[in-house]
Short mmCIF file of C-alpha atoms in Angstrom, two decimals:
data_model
loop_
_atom_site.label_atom_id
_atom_site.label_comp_id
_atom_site.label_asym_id
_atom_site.label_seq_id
_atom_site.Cartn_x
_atom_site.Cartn_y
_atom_site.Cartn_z
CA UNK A 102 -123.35 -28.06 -5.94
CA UNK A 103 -121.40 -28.12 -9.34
CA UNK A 104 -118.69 -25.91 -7.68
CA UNK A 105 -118.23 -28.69 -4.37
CA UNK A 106 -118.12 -31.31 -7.47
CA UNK A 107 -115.33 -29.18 -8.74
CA UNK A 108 -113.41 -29.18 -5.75
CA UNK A 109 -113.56 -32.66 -4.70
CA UNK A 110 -112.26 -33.31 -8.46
CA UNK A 111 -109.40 -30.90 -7.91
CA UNK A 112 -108.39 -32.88 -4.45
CA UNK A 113 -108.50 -35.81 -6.21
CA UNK A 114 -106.27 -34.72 -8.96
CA UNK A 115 -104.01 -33.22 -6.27
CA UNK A 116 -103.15 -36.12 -4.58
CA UNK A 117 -101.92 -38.43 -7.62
CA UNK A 118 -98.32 -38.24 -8.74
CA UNK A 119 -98.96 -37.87 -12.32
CA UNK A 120 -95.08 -38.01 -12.70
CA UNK A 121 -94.22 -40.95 -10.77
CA UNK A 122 -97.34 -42.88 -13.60
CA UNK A 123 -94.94 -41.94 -16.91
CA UNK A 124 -96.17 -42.51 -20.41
CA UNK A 125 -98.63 -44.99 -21.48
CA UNK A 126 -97.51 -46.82 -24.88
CA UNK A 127 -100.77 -47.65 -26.40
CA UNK A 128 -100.73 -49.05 -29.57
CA UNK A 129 -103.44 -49.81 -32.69
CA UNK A 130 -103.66 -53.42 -34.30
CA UNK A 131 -102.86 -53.30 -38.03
CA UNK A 132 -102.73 -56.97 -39.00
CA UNK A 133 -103.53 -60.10 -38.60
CA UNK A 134 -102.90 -63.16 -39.77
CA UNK A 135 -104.46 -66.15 -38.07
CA UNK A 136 -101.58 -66.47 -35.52
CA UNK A 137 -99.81 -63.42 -35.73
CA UNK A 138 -101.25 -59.97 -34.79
CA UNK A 139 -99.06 -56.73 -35.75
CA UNK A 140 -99.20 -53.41 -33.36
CA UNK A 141 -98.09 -50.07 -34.35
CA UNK A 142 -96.70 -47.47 -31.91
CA UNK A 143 -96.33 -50.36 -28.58
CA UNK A 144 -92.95 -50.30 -28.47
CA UNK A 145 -92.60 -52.77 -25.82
CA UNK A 146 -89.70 -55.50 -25.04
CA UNK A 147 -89.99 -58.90 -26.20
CA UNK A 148 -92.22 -61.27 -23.85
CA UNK A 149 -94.31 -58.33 -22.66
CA UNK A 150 -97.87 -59.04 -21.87
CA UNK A 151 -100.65 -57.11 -23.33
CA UNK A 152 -104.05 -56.34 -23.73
CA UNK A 153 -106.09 -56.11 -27.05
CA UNK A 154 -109.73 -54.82 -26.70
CA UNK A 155 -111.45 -56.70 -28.92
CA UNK A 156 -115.16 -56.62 -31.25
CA UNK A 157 -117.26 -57.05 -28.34
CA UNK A 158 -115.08 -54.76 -26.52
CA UNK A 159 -113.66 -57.52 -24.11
CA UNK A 160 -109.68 -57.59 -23.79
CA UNK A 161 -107.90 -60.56 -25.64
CA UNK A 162 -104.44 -61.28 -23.95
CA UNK A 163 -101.36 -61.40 -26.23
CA UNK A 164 -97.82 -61.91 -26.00
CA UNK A 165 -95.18 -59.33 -27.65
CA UNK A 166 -92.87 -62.08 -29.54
CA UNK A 167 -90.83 -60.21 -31.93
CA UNK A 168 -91.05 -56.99 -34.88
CA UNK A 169 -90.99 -56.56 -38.27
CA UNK A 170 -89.79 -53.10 -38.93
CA UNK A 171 -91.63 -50.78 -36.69
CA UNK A 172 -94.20 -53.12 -35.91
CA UNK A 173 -94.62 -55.51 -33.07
CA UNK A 174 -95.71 -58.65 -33.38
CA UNK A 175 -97.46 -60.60 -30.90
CA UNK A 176 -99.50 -63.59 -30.65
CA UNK A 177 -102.85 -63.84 -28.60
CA UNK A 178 -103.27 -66.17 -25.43
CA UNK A 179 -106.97 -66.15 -25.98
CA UNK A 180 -108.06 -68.80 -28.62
CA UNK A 181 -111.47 -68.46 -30.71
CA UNK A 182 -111.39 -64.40 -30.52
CA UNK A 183 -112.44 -61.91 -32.78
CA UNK A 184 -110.05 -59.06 -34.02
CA UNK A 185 -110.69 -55.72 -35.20
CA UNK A 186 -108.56 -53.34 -37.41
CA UNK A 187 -106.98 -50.26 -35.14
CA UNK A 188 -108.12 -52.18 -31.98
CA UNK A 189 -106.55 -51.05 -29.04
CA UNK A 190 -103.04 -52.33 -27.44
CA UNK A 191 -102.29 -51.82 -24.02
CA UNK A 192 -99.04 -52.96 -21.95
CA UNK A 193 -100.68 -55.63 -19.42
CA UNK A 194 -97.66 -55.10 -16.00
CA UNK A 195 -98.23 -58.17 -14.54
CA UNK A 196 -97.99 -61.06 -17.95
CA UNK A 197 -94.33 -61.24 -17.34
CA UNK A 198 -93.96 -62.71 -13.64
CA UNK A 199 -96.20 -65.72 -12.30
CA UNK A 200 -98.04 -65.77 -8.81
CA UNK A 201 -96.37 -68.13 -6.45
CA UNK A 202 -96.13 -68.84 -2.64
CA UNK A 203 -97.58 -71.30 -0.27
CA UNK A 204 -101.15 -70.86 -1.02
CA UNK A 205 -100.95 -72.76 -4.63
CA UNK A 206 -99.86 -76.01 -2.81
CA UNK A 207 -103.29 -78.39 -3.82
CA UNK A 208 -103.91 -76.29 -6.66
CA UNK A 209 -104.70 -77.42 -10.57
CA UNK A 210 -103.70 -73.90 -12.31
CA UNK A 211 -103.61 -72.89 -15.92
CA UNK A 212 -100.82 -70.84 -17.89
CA UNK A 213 -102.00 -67.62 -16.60
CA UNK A 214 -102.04 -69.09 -12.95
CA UNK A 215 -106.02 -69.41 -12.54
CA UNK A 216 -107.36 -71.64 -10.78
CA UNK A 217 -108.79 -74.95 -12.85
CA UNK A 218 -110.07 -77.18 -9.70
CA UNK A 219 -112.78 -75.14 -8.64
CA UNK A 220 -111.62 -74.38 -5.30
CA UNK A 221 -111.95 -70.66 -5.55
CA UNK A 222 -109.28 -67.81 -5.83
CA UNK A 223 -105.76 -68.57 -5.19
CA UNK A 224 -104.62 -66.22 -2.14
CA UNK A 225 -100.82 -66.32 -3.50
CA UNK A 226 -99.18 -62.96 -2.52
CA UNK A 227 -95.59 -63.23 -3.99
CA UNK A 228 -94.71 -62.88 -7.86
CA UNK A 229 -91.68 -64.67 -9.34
CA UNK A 230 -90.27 -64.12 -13.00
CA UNK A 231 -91.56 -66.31 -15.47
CA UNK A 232 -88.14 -66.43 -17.53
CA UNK A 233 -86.61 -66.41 -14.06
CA UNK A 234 -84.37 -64.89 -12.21
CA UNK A 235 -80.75 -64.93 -14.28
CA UNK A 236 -78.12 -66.28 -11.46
CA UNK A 237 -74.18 -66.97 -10.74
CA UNK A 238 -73.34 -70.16 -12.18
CA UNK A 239 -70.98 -70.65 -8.86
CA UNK A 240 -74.27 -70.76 -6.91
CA UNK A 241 -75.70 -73.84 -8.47
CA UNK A 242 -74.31 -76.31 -5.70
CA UNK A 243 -72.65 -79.88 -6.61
CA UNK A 244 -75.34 -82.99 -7.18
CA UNK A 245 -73.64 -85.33 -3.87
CA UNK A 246 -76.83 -86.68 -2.35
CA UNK A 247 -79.12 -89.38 -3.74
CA UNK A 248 -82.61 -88.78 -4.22
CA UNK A 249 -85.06 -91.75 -3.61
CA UNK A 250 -87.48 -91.73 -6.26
CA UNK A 251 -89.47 -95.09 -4.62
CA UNK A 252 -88.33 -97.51 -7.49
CA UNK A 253 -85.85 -99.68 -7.32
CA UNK A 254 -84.26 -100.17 -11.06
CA UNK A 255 -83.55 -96.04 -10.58
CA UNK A 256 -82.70 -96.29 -6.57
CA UNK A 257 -80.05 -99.80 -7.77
CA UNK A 258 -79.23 -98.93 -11.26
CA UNK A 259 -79.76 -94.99 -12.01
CA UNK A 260 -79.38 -93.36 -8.85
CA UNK A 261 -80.37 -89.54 -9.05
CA UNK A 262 -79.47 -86.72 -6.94
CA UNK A 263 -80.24 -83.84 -5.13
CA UNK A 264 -80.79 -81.54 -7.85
CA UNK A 265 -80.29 -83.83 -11.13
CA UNK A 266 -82.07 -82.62 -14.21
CA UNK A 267 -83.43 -86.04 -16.00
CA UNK A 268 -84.49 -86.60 -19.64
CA UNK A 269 -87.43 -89.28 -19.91
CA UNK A 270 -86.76 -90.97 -22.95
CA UNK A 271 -89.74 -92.89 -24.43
CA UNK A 272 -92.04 -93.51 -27.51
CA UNK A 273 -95.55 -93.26 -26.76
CA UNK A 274 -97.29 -96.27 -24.76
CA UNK A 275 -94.40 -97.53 -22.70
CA UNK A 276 -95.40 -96.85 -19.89
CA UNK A 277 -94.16 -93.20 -19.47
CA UNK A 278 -97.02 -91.76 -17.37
CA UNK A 279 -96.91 -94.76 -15.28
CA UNK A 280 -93.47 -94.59 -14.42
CA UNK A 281 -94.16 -90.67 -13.26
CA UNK A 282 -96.72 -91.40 -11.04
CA UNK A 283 -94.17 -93.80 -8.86
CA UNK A 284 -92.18 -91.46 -9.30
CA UNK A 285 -94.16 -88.70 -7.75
CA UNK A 286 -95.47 -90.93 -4.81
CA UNK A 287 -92.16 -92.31 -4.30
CA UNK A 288 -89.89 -89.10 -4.05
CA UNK A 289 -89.23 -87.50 -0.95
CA UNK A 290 -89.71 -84.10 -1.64
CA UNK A 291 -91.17 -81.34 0.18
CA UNK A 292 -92.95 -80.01 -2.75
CA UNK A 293 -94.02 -81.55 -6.47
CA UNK A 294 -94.59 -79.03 -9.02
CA UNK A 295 -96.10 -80.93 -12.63
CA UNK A 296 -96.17 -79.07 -15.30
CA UNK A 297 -98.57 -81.18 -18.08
CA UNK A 298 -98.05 -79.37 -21.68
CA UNK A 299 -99.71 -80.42 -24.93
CA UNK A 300 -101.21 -83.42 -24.03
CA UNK A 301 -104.61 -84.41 -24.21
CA UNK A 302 -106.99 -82.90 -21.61
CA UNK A 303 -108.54 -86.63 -20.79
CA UNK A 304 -105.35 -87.63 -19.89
CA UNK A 305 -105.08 -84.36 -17.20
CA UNK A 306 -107.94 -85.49 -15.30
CA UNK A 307 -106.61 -89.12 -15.15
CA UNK A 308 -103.39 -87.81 -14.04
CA UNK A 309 -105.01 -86.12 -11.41
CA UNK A 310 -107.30 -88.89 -9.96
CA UNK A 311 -104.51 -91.99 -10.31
CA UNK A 312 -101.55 -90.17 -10.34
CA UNK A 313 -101.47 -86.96 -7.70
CA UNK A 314 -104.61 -88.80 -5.32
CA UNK A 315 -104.37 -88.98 -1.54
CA UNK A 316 -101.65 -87.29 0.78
CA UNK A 317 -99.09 -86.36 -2.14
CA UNK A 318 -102.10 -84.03 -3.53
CA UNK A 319 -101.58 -81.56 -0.79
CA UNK A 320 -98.30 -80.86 -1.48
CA UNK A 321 -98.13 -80.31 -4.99
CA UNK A 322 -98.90 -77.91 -8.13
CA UNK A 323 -99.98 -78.48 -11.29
CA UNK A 324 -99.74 -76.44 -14.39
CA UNK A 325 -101.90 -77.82 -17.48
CA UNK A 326 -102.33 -76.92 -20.59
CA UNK A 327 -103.83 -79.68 -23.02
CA UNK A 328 -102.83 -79.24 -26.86
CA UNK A 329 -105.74 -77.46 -28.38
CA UNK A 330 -104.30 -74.22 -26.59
CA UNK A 331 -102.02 -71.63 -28.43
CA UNK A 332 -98.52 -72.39 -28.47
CA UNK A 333 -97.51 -69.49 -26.49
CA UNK A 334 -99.93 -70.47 -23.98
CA UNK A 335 -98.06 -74.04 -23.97
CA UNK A 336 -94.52 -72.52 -23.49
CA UNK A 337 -95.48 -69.98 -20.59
CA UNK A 338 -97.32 -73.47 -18.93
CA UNK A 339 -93.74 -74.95 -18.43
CA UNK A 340 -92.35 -71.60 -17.57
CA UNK A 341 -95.02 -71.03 -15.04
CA UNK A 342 -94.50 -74.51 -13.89
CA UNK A 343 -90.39 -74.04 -13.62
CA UNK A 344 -90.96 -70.57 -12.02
CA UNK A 345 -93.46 -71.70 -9.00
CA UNK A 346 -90.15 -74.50 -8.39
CA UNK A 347 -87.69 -71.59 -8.35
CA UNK A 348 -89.52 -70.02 -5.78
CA UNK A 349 -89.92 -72.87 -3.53
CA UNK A 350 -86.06 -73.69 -4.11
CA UNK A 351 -85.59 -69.94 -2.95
CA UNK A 352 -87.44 -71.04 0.15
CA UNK A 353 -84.66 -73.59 0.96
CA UNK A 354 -87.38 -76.36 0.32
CA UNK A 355 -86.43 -79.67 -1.74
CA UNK A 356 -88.43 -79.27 -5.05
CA UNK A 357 -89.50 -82.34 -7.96
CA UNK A 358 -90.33 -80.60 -10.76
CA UNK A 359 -91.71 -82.66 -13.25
CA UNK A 360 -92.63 -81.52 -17.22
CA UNK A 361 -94.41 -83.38 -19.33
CA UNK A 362 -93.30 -83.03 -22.28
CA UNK A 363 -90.48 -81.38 -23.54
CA UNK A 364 -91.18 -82.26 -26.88
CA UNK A 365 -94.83 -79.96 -26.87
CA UNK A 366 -92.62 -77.45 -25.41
CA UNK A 367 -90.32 -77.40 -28.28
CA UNK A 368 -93.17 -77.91 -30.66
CA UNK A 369 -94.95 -74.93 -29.13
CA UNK A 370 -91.62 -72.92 -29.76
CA UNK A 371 -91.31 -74.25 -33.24
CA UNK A 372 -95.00 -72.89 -34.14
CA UNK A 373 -93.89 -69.53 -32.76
CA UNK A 374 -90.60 -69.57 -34.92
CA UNK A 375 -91.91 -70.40 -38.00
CA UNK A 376 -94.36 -68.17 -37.54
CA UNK A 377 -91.43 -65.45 -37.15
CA UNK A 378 -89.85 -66.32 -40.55
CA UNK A 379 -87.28 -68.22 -38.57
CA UNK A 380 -85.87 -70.63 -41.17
CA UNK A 381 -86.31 -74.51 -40.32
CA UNK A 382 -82.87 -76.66 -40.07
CA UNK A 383 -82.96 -80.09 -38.79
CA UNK A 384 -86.25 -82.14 -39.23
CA UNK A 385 -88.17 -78.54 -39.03
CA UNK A 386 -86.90 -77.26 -36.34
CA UNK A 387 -86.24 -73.50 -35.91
CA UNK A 388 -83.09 -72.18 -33.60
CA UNK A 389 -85.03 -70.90 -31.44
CA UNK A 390 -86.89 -74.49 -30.71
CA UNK A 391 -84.02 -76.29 -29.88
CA UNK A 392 -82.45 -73.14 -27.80
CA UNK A 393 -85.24 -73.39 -25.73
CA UNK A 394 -84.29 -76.41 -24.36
CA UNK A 395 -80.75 -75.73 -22.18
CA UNK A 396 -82.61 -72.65 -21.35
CA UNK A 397 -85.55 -73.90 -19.48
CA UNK A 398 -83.25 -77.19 -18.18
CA UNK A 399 -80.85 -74.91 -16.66
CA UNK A 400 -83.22 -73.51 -14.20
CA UNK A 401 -83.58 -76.23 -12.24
CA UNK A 402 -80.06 -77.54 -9.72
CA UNK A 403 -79.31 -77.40 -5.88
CA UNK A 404 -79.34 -73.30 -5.01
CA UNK A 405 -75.92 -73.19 -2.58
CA UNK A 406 -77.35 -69.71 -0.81
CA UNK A 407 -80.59 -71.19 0.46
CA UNK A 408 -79.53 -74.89 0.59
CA UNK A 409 -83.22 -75.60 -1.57
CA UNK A 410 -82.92 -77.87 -4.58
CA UNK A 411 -85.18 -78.60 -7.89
CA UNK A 412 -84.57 -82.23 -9.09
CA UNK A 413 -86.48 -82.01 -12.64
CA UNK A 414 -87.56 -84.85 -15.04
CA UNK A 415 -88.52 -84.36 -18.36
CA UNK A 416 -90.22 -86.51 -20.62
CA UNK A 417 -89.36 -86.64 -24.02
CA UNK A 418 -90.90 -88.32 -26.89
CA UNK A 419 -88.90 -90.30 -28.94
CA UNK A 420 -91.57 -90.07 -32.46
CA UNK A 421 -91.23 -93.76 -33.47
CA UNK A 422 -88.54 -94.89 -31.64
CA UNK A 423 -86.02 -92.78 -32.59
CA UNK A 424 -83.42 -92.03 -29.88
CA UNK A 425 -81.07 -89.74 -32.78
CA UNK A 426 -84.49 -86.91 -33.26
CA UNK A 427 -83.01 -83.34 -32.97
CA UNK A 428 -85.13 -82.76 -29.73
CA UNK A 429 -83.82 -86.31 -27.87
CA UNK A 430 -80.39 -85.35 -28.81
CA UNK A 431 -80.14 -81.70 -27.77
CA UNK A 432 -82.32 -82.78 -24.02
CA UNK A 433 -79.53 -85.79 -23.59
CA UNK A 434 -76.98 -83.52 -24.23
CA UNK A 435 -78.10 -80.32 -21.38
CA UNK A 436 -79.20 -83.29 -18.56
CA UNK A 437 -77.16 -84.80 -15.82
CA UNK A 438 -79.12 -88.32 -16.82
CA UNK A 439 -81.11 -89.74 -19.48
CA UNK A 440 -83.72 -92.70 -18.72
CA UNK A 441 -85.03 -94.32 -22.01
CA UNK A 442 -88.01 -96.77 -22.19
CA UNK A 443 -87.72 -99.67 -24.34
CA UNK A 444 -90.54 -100.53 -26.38
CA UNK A 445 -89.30 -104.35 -26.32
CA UNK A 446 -89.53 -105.20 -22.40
CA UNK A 447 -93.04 -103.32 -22.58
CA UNK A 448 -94.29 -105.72 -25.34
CA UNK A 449 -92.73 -108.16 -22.71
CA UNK A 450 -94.48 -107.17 -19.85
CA UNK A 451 -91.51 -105.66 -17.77
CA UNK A 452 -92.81 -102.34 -16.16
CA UNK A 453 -91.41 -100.01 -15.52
CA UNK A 454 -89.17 -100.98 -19.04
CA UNK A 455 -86.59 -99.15 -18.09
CA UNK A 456 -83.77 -99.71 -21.04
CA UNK A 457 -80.82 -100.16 -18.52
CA UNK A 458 -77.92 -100.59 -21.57
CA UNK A 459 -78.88 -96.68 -23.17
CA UNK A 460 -80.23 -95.67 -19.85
CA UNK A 461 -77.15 -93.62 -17.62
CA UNK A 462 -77.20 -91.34 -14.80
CA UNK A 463 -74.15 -89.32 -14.82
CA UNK A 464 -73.86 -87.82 -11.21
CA UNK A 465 -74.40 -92.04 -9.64
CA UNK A 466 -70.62 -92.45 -9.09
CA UNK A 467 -70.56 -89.34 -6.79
CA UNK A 468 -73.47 -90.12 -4.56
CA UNK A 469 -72.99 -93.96 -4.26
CA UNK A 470 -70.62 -96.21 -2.18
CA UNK A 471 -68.18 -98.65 -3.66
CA UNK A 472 -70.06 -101.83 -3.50
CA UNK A 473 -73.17 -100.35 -4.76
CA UNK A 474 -71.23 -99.17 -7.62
CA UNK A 475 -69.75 -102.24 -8.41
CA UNK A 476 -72.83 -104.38 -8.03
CA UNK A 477 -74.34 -102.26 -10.72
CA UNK A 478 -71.72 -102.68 -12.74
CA UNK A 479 -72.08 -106.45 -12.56
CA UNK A 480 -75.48 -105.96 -13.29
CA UNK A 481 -74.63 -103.65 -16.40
CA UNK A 482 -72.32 -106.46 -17.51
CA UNK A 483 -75.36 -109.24 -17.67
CA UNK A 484 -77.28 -107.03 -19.11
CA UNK A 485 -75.00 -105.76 -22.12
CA UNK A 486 -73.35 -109.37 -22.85
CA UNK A 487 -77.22 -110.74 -23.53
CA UNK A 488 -78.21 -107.92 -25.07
CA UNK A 489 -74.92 -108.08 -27.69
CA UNK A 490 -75.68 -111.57 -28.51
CA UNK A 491 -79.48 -111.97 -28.31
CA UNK A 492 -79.65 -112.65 -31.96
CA UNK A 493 -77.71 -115.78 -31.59
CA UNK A 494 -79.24 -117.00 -28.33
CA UNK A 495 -82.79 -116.56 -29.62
CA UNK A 496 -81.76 -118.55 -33.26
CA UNK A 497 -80.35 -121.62 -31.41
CA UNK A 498 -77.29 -120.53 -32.98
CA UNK A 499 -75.15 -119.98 -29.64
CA UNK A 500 -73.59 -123.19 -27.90
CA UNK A 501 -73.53 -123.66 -23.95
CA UNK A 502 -70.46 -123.60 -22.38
CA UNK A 503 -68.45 -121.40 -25.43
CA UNK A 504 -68.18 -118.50 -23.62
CA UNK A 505 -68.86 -118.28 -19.47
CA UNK A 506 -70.03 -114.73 -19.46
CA UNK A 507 -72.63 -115.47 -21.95
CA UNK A 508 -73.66 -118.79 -20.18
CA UNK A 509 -74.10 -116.48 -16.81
CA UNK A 510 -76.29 -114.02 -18.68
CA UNK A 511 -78.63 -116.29 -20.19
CA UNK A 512 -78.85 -118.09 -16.89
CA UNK A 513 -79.51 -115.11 -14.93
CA UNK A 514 -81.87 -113.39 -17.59
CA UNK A 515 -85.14 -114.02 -15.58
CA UNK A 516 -83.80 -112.90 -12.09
CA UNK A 517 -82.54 -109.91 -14.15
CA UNK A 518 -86.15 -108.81 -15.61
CA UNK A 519 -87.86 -109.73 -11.87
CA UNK A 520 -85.22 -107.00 -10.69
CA UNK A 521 -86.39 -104.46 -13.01
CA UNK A 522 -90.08 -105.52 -12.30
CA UNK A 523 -92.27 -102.93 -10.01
CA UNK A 524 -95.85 -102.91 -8.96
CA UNK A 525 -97.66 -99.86 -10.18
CA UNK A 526 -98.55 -99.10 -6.28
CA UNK A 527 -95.53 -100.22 -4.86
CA UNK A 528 -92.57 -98.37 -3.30
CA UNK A 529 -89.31 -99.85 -3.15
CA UNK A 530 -86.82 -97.47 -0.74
CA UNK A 531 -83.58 -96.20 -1.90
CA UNK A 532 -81.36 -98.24 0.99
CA UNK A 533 -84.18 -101.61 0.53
CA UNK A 534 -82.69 -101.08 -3.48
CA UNK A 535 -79.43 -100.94 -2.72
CA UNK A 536 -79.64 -103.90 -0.46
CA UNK A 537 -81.33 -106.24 -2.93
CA UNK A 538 -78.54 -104.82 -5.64
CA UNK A 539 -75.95 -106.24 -3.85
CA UNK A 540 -77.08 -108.92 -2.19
CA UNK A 541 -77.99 -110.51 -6.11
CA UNK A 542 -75.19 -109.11 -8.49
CA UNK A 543 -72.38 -108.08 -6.19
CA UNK A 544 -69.63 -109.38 -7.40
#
């Protein structure tokens, strides 16, 4: 009997490739610091997954983000677990790439692409790069269509396009998550991919139910992870979120990728930074924060292979109004468009309060006709001329009849703030915008 055990091993042996496996880098855990946890002997690349096998014996998922001397340092995925000195470290293949394909459309996922809804396992067959796939900058196709986001101060006065990347400029209460949701029932897109990062996990379920309810639901994917997770966890949830769009670009499909926010992106890249020894510069910021930016941004664009497009929005806070932070500035600076939120028509009672004076999409004057163009112009004119002398209108201090433009401005003020008003649940056209554009401010 022991001898037929004996052979059966041997056939078994036999038959695997033992060459075609190479090496194993295991490693042993030598530190740890609260955030940081130091290897020896894993001499893996930076962003490579791995596996720690913990006190209890259960493996704790890390992340290899840098070394210090011969030591790799990585940071665990896994909140709340305990450590060991000379644990084990194993390479884990499969942290680096993110499960995509048609079967995640409906799905709530988290950062390692589990399922959050309750709906079972996600039957997703393909794998896509989480840092993506790095591309010819000659394939990234022109921005010449318009994209009809359902609301008519963006259709009339900020018209995106077919692949725009947008900055969503706002403090916090402005209406920002309001604005997304029309946004997200108003685009026509084939697919919606939402990737909600650091924010608070009430406000995930809400988004769900008011936000992503009915038809639109089918067709989209979201990536959350609220802001008691580690930061790494909160950086792979946009990358996740930016990889599942690539994929469906790569499909030839037309993509909305949506990010909320930026800023807990960069803030998750700042905790990892600063946990590096990276030194801070402006307002606390490491390099590495505000590098992140351009490089997640750039992702997104019309593909010219495969004809597929991601138009992207990100939000970005402004922390107390201020439109000069080092985060605001370096997002306005990467995006084809900036939309900023004023805290002023809010208080007012004009939602969305879309800031039309700082507000500016850059690719508008290729995708638009002439008379649009100019009626928006007209309607930029109003707007700046009141705006430049509120002061004095609002004191008493300004006389009729001095100055025409003025006179038109204050005249027209009302019909300028119905324009920019919008039901929460209604959907205004791109082509029913336009119309109403020119028809009231053409000139």
């Amino acid at each position: 009997m022991t001898g037929a055990l004996a052979l059966q091993a041997r056939r078994l042996l036999d038959g695997i490739d033992v060459a075609s496996l190479g090496p194993r880098r295991v490693g042993r855990l030598v530190a740890f610091d609260g955030l940081m946890l130091e290897a020896t002997g894993f001499g893996q690349p930076i962003g490579s997954a791995a596996r720690i096998i913990d006190a209890d014996g259960e493996p704790v998922r890390a992340e290899v983000v840098g070394f210090r001397g011969d030591r790799a340092l990585l940071m665990a995925l896994d909140s709340d677990r305990s450590h060991v000195c000379g644990a084990r470290v194993e390479p884990d293949g499969l942290g680096g790439s993110a499960q995509v394909g048609e079967a995640l459309l409906g799905r709530v996922i988290d950062a390692f692409g589990d399922p959050l809804d309750g709906q079972g396992p996600i039957g997703a067959t393909h794998r896509w790069p989480l840092g993506g796939k790095l591309g010819n900058p000659l394939n990234r196709a022109r921005v010449t269509e318009p994209f009809d986001m359902g609301v008519r101060s963006i259709n009339a006065l900020l018209t995106a396009g077919v692949g725009q990347r947008i900055a969503l400029i706002a403090g916090s209460g402005v209406g920002k998550s309001v604005l997304m949701g029309q946004m997200i029932v108003g685009a026509e897109a084939d697919v919606v991919v939402v990737g909600l990062v650091g924010e608070r996990s009430r406000e995930v379920t809400d988004f769900l139910e008011t936000k992503l309810s009915g038809a639109i639901r089918q067709k989209s994917v979201v990536v959350a992870v609220p802001a008691d997770h580690p930061p790494v966890l909160r950086l792979r949830a946009a990358m996740r979120a930016t990889a599942i769009a690539e994929y469906f670009r790569a499909q030839g499909l037309r993509v909305l990728l949506m990010i909320d926010s930026l800023t807990r992106v960069a803030h998750a890249q700042r905790e990892i930074g600063l946990s590096l020894g990276e030194p801070p510069t402006m307002k606390g910021y490491p390099p590495s924060a505000l590098a992140l930016i351009p490089r997640l941004v750039e992702r997104a664009g019309v593909d010219a292979r495969t004809g597929g497009s991601i138009t992207s929005v990100y939000t970005v806070l402004a922390d107390g109004d201020d439109l000069d932070d080092p985060i605001v500035d370096t997002a306005r600076a990467i995006v084809d468009g900036h939309f900023v939120l004023s805290r002023s028509l809010a208080e007012q009672g004009v939602f969305p309060a879309l800031d039309i004076g700082r507000s500016l999409s850059r690719v508008m004057a290729d995708i638009v006709t002439d008379e649009h163009r100019a009626a928006a112009s007209a309607f930029r004119r109003l707007w700046s001329v009141f705006e430049e002398n509120r002061d004095l209108v609002l004191m008493g201090a300004y006389k009729e009849g001095s100055d025409p433009a003025i006179d038109e401005a204050i005249m027209r003020r009302r019909e300028i703030l119905d324009f920019l008003k919008q039901g929460q649940k209604e959907r205004v056209d791109f082509i029913t915008a336009e119309a109403d554009l020119v028809e009231g401010f053409a000139p």
